[in-house]
PDB file of C-alpha atoms in Angstrom:
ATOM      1  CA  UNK A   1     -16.268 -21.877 -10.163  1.00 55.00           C
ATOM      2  CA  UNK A   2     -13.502 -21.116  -7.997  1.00 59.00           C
ATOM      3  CA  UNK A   3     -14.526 -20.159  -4.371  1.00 89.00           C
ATOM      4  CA  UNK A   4     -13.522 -16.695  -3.484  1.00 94.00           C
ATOM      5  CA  UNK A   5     -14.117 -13.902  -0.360  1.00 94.00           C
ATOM      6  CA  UNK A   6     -14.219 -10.297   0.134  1.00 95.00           C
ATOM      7  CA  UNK A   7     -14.662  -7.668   2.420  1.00 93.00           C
ATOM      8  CA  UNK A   8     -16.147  -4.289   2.347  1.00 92.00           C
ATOM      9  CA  UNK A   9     -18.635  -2.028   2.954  1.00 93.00           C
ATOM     10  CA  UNK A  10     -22.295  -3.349   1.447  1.00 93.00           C
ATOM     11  CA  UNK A  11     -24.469  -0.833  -0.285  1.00 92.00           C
ATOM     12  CA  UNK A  12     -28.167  -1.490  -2.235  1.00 88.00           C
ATOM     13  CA  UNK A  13     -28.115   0.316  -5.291  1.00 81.00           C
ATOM     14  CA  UNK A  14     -31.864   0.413  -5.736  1.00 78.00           C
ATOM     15  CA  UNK A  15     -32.511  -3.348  -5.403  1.00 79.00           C
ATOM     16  CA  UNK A  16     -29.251  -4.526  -6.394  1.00 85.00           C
ATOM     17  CA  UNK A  17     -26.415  -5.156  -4.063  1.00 90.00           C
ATOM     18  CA  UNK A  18     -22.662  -4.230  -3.898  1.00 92.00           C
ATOM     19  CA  UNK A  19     -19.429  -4.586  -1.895  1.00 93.00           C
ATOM     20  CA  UNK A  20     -16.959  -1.248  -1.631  1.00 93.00           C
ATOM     21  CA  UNK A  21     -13.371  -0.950  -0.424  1.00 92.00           C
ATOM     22  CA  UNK A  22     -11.990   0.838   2.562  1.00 88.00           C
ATOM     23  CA  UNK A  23     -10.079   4.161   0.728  1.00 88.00           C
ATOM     24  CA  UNK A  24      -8.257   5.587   3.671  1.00 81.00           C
ATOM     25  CA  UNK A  25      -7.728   4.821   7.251  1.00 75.00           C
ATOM     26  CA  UNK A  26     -11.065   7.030   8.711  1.00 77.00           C
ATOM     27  CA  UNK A  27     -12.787   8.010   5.694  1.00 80.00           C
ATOM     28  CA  UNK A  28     -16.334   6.918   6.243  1.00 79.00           C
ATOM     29  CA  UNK A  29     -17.562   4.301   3.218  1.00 82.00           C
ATOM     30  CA  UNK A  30     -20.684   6.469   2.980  1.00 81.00           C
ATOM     31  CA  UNK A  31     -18.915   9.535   1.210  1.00 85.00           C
ATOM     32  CA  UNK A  32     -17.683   7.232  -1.570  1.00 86.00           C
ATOM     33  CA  UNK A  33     -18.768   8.725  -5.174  1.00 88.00           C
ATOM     34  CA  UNK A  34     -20.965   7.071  -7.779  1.00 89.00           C
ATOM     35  CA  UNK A  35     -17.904   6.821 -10.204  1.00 90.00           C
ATOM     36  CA  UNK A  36     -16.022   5.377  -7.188  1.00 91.00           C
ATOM     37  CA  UNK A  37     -18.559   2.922  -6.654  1.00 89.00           C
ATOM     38  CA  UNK A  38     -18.478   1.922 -10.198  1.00 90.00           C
ATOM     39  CA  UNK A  39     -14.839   2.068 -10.529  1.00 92.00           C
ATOM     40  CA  UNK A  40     -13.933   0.034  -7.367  1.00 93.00           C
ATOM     41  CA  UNK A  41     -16.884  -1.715  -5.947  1.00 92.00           C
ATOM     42  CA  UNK A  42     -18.036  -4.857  -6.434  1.00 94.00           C
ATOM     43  CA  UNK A  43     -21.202  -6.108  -7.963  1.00 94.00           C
ATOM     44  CA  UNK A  44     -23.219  -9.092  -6.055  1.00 93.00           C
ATOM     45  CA  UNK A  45     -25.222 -11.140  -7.142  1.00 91.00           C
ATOM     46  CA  UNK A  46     -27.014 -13.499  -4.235  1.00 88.00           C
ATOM     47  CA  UNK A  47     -27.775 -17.310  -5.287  1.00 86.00           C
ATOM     48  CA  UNK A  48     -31.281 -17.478  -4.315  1.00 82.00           C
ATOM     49  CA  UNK A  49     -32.061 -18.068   0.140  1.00 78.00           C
ATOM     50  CA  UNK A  50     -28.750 -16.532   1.025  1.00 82.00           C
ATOM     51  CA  UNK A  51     -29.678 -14.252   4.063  1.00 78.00           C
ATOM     52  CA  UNK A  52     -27.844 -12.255   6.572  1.00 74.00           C
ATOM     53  CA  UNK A  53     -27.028  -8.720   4.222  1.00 76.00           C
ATOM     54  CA  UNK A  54     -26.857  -5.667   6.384  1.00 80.00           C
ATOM     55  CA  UNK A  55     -26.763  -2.890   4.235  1.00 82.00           C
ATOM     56  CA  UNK A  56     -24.316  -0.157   5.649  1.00 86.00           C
ATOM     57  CA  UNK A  57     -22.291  -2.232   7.211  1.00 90.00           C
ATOM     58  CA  UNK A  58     -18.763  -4.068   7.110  1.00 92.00           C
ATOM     59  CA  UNK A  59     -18.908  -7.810   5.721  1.00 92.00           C
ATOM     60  CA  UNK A  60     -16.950 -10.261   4.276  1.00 93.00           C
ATOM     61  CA  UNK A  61     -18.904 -12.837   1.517  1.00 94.00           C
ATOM     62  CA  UNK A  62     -17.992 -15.788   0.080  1.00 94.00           C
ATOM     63  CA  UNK A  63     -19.191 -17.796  -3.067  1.00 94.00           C
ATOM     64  CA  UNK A  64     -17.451 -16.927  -6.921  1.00 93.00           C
ATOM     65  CA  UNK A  65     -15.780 -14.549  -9.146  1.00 94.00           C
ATOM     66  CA  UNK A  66     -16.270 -14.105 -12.426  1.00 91.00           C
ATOM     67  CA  UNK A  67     -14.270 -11.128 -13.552  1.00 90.00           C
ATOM     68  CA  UNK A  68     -17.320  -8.956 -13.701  1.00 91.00           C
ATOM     69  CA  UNK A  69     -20.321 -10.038 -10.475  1.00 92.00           C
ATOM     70  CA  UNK A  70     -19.696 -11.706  -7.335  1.00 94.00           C
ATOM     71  CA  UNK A  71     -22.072 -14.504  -6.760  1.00 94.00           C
ATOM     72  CA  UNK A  72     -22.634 -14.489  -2.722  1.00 93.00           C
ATOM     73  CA  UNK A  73     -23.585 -18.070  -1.164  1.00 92.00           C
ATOM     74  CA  UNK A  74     -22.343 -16.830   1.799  1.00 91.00           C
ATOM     75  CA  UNK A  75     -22.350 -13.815   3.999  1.00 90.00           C
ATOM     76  CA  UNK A  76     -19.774 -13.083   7.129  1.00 89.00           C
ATOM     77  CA  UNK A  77     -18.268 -11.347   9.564  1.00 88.00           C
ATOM     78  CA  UNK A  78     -15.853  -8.520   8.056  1.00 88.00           C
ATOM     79  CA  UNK A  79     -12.605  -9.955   8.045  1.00 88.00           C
ATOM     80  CA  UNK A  80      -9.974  -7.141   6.570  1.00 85.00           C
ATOM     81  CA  UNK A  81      -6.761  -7.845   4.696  1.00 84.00           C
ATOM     82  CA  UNK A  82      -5.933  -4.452   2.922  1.00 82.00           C
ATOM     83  CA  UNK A  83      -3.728  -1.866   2.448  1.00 76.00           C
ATOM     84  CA  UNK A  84      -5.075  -0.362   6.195  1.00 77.00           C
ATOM     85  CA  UNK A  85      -3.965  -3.714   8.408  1.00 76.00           C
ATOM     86  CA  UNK A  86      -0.148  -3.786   7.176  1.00 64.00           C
ATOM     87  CA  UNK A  87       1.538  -2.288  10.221  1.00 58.00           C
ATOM     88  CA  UNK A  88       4.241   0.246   9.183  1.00 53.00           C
ATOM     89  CA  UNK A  89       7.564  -1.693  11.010  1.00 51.00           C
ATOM     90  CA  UNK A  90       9.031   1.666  11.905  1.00 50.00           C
ATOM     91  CA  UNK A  91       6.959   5.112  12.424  1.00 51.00           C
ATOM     92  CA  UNK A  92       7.335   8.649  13.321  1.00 49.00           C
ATOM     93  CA  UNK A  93       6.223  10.082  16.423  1.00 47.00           C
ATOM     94  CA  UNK A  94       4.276  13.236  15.335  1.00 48.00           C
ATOM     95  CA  UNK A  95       4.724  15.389  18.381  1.00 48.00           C
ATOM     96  CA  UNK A  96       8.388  15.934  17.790  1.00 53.00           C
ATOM     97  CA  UNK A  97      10.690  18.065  14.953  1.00 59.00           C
ATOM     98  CA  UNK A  98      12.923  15.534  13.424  1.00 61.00           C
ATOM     99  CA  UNK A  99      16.841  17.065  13.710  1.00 65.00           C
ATOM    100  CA  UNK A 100      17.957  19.945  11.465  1.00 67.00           C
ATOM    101  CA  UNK A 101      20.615  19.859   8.740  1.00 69.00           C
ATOM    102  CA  UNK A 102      22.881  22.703   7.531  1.00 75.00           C
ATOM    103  CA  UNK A 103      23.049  23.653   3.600  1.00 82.00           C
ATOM    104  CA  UNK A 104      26.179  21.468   3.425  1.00 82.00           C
ATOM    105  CA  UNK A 105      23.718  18.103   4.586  1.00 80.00           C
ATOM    106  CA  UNK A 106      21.032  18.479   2.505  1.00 82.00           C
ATOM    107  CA  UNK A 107      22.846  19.298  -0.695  1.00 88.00           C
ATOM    108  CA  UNK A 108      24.825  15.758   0.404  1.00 88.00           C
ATOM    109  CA  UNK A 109      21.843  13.922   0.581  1.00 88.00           C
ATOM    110  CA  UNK A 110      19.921  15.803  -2.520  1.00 87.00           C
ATOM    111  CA  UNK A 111      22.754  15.061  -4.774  1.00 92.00           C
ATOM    112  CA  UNK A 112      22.972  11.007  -3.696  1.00 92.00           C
ATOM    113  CA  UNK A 113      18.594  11.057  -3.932  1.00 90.00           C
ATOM    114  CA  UNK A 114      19.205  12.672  -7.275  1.00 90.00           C
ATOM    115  CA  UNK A 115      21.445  10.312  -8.345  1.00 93.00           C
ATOM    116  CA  UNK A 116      19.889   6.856  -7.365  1.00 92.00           C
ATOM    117  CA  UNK A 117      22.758   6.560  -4.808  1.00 94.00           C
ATOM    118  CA  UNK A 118      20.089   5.976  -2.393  1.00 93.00           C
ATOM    119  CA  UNK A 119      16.654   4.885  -2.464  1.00 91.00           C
ATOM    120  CA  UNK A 120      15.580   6.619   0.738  1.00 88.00           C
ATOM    121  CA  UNK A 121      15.587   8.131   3.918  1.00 85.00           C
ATOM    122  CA  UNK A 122      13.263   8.161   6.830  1.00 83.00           C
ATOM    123  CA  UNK A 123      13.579   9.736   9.869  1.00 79.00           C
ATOM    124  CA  UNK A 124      12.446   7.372  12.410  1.00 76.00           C
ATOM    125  CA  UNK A 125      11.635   7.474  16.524  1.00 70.00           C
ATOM    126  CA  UNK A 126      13.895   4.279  18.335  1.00 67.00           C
ATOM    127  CA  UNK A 127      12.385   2.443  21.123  1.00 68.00           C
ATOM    128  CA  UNK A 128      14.833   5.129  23.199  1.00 70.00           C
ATOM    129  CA  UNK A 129      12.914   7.849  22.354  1.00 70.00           C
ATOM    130  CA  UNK A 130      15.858   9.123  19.854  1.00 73.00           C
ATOM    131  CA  UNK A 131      15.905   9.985  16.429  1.00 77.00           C
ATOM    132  CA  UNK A 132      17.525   7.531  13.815  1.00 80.00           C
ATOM    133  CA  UNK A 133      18.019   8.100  10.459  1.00 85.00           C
ATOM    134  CA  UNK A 134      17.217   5.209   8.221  1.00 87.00           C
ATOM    135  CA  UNK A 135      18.655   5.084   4.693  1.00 91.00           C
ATOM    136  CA  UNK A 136      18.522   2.497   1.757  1.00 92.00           C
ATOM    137  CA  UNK A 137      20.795   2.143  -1.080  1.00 93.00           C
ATOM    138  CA  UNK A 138      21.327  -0.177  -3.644  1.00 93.00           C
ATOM    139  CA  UNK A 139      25.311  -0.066  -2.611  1.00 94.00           C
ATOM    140  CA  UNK A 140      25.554   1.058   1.178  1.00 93.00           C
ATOM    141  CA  UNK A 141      28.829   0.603   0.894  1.00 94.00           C
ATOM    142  CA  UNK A 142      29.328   2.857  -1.509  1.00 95.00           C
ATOM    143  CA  UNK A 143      27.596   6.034   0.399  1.00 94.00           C
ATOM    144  CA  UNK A 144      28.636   4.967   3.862  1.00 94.00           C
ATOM    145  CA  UNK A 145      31.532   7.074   4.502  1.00 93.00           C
ATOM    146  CA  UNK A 146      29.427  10.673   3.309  1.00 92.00           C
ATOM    147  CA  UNK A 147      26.368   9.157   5.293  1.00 91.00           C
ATOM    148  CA  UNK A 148      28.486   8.899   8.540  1.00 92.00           C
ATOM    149  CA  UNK A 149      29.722  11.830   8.411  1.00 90.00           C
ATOM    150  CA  UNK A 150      26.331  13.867   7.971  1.00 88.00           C
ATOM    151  CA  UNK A 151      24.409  11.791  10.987  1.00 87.00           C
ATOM    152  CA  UNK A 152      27.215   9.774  12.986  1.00 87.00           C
ATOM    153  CA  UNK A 153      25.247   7.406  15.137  1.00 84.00           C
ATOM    154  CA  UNK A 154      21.739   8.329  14.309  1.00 84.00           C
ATOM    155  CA  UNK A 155      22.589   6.757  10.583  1.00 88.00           C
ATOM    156  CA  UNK A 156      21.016   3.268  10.087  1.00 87.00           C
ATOM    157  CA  UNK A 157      22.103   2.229   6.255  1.00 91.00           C
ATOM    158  CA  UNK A 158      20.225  -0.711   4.537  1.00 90.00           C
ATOM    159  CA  UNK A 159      20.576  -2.680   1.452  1.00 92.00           C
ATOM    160  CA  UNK A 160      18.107  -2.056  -0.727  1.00 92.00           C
ATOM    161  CA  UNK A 161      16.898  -4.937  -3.392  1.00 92.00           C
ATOM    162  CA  UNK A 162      15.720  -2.195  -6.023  1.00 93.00           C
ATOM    163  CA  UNK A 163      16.941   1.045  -7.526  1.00 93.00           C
ATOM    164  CA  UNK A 164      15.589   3.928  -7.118  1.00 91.00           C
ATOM    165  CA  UNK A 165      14.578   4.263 -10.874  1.00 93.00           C
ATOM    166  CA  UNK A 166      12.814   0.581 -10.203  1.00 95.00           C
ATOM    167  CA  UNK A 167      10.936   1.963  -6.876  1.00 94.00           C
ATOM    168  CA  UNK A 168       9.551   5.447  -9.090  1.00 93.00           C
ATOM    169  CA  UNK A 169       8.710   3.708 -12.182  1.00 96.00           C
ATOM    170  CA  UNK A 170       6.534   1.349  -9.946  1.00 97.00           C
ATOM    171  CA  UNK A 171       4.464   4.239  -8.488  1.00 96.00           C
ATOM    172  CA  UNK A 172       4.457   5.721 -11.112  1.00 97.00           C
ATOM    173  CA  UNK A 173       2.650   2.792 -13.107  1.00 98.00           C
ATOM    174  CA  UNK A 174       0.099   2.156 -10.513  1.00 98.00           C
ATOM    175  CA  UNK A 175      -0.970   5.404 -10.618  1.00 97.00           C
ATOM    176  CA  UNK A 176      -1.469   5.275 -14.343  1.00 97.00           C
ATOM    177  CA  UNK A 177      -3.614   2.401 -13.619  1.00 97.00           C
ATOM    178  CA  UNK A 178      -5.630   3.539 -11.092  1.00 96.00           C
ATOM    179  CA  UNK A 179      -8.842   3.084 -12.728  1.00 95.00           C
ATOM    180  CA  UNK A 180      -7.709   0.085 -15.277  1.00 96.00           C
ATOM    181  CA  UNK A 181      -6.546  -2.389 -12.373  1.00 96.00           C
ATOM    182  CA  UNK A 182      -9.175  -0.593  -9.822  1.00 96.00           C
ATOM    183  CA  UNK A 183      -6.527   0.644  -7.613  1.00 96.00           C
ATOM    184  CA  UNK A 184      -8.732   1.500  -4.337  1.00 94.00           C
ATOM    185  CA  UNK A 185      -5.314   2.760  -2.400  1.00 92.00           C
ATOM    186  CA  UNK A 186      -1.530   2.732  -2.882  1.00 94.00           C
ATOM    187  CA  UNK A 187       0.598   3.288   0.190  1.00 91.00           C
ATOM    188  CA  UNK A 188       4.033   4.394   0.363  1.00 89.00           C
ATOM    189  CA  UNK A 189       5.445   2.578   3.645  1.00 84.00           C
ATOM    190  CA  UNK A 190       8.580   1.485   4.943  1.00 81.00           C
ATOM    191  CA  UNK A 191       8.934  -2.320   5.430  1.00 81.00           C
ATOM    192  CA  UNK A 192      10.618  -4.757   7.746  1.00 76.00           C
ATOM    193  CA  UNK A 193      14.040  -4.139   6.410  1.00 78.00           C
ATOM    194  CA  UNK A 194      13.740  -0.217   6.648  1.00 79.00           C
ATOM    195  CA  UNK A 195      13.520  -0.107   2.932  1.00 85.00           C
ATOM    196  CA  UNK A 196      10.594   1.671   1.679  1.00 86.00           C
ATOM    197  CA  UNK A 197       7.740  -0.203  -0.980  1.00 91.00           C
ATOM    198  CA  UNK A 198       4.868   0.367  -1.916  1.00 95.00           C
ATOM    199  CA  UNK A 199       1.185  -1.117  -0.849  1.00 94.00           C
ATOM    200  CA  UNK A 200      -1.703  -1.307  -3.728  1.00 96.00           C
ATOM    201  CA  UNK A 201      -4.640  -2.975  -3.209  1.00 95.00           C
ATOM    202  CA  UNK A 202      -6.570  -3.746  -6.912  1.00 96.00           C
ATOM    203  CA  UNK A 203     -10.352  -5.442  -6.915  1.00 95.00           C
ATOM    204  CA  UNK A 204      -8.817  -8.441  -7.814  1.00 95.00           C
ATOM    205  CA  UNK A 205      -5.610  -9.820  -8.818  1.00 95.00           C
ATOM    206  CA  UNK A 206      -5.715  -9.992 -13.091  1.00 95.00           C
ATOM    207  CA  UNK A 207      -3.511 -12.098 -15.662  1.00 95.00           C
ATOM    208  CA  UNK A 208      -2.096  -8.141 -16.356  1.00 97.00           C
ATOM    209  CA  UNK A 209      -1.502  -7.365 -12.980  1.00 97.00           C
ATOM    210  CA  UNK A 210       0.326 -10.855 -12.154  1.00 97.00           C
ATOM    211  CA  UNK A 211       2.291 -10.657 -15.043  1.00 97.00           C
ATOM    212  CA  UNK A 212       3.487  -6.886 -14.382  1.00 98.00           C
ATOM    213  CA  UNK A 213       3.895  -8.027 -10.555  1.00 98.00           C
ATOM    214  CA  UNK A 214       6.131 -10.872 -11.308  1.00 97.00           C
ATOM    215  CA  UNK A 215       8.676  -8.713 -13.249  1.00 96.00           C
ATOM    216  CA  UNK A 216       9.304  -6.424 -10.086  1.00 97.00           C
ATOM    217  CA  UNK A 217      12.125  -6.914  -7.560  1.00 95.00           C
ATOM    218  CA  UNK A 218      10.570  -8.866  -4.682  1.00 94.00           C
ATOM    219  CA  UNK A 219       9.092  -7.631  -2.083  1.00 93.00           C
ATOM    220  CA  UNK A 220       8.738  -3.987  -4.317  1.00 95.00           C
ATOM    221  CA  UNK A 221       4.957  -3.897  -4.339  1.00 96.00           C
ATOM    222  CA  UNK A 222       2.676  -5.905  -1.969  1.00 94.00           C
ATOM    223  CA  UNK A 223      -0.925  -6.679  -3.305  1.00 96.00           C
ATOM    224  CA  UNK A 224      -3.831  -6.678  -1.058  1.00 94.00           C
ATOM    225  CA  UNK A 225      -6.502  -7.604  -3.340  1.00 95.00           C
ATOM    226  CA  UNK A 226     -10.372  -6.846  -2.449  1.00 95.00           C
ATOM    227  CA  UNK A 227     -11.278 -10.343  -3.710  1.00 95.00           C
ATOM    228  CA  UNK A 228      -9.019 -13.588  -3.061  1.00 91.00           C
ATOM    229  CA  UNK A 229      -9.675 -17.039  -3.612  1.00 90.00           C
ATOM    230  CA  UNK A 230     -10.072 -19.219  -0.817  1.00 84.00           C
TER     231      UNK A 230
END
């Protein structure tokens, strides 16, 4: 059996054991649901002498994946890889009011959203201390000249490597699949490029999901999965 790990947050459900994902950045594990248990968590199953579980606590295990139980042969220190430990590139301070656009500006921008002309727009603190606004579009070119006029110098335009359309019908999916795929988060963040993407982080990486995955635009949709082979 191939060797796999995990991390998460390990429950007894009456006698039997069972790993469960990390939902938002400070929700505590202990408010997760029974559904959400069943829906996300992972069942364990521990070869016989494995020692070290710490209920209600953060570990990482080792040992096999079947599709359905985790066999444990191993138990660890928690070592994360989700959703919650990709580092935005580029945030927003949240003590401060972004700059304010007359009718004219929005209307701009609402019609070029609208019309897939751009992908879209952040607005984003520089290491100055001064706003920038960051915009994708398939074809910067093409919106450059109505772009500079509406923010000058703040305006940082990026290429980005999938439409609009391509960026909504991808969130859109993974929210339909939520509970199929057992979608603990999805995370709308910008990347490296200033191009925003999307973050989902499934139990474990299925023939479905890779085959829906490789289809996409790289880079589109990142996958954190809960369990990963080794």
């Amino acid at each position: 059996m191939l060797t796999h790990t995990a991390t998460g947050w390990l429950i007894n459900c009456g006698g039997t054991f069972a790993l469960i994902p990390r939902f938002t950045h400070d929700r505590p594990p202990t408010d997760a649901s029974e559904p959400e248990i069943h829906t996300f968590g992972i069942p364990l199953v521990l070869i016989p002498g494995v020692t070290g579980q710490q209920p209600d606590s953060w570990v990482s295990v080792s040992g096999g994946w079947d599709g359905t139980k985790f066999t444990v042969d191993a138990f660890g220190a928690p070592e994360f890889d989700d959703g919650f430990t990709v580092e935005p590139a580029n945030t927003a301070p949240g003590d401060r009011t972004p700059p304010r656009y007359d009718e004219h500006s929005r209307a701009v921008e609402g019609a070029l959203l609208a019309s897939g002309a751009i992908v879209s727009r952040r607005y984003l603190s520089a290491p100055d201390k001064t706003w920038r606004v960051v915009i994708s579009a398939p074809d910067p070119d093409a919106v450059r000249e109505s772009l500079t006029e509406l923010h000058g110098d703040l305006l940082t335009l990026v290429q980005s490597r999938w439409t609009q359309q391509q960026y909504r019908d991808a969130g859109e999916h993974l929210a339909h699949q939520v509970e199929l795929w057992a979608l603990s988060t999805l995370i709308d963040q910008i990347n490296d490029d200033g191009v925003d993407h999307i973050i989902a982080t499934p139990r474990a990486i299925t023939a479905e999901i890779e085959a829906w995955h490789r289809d996409l635009p790289p880079g589109l949709v990142t996958l954190k999965p809960m369990i990963r082979p080794i």
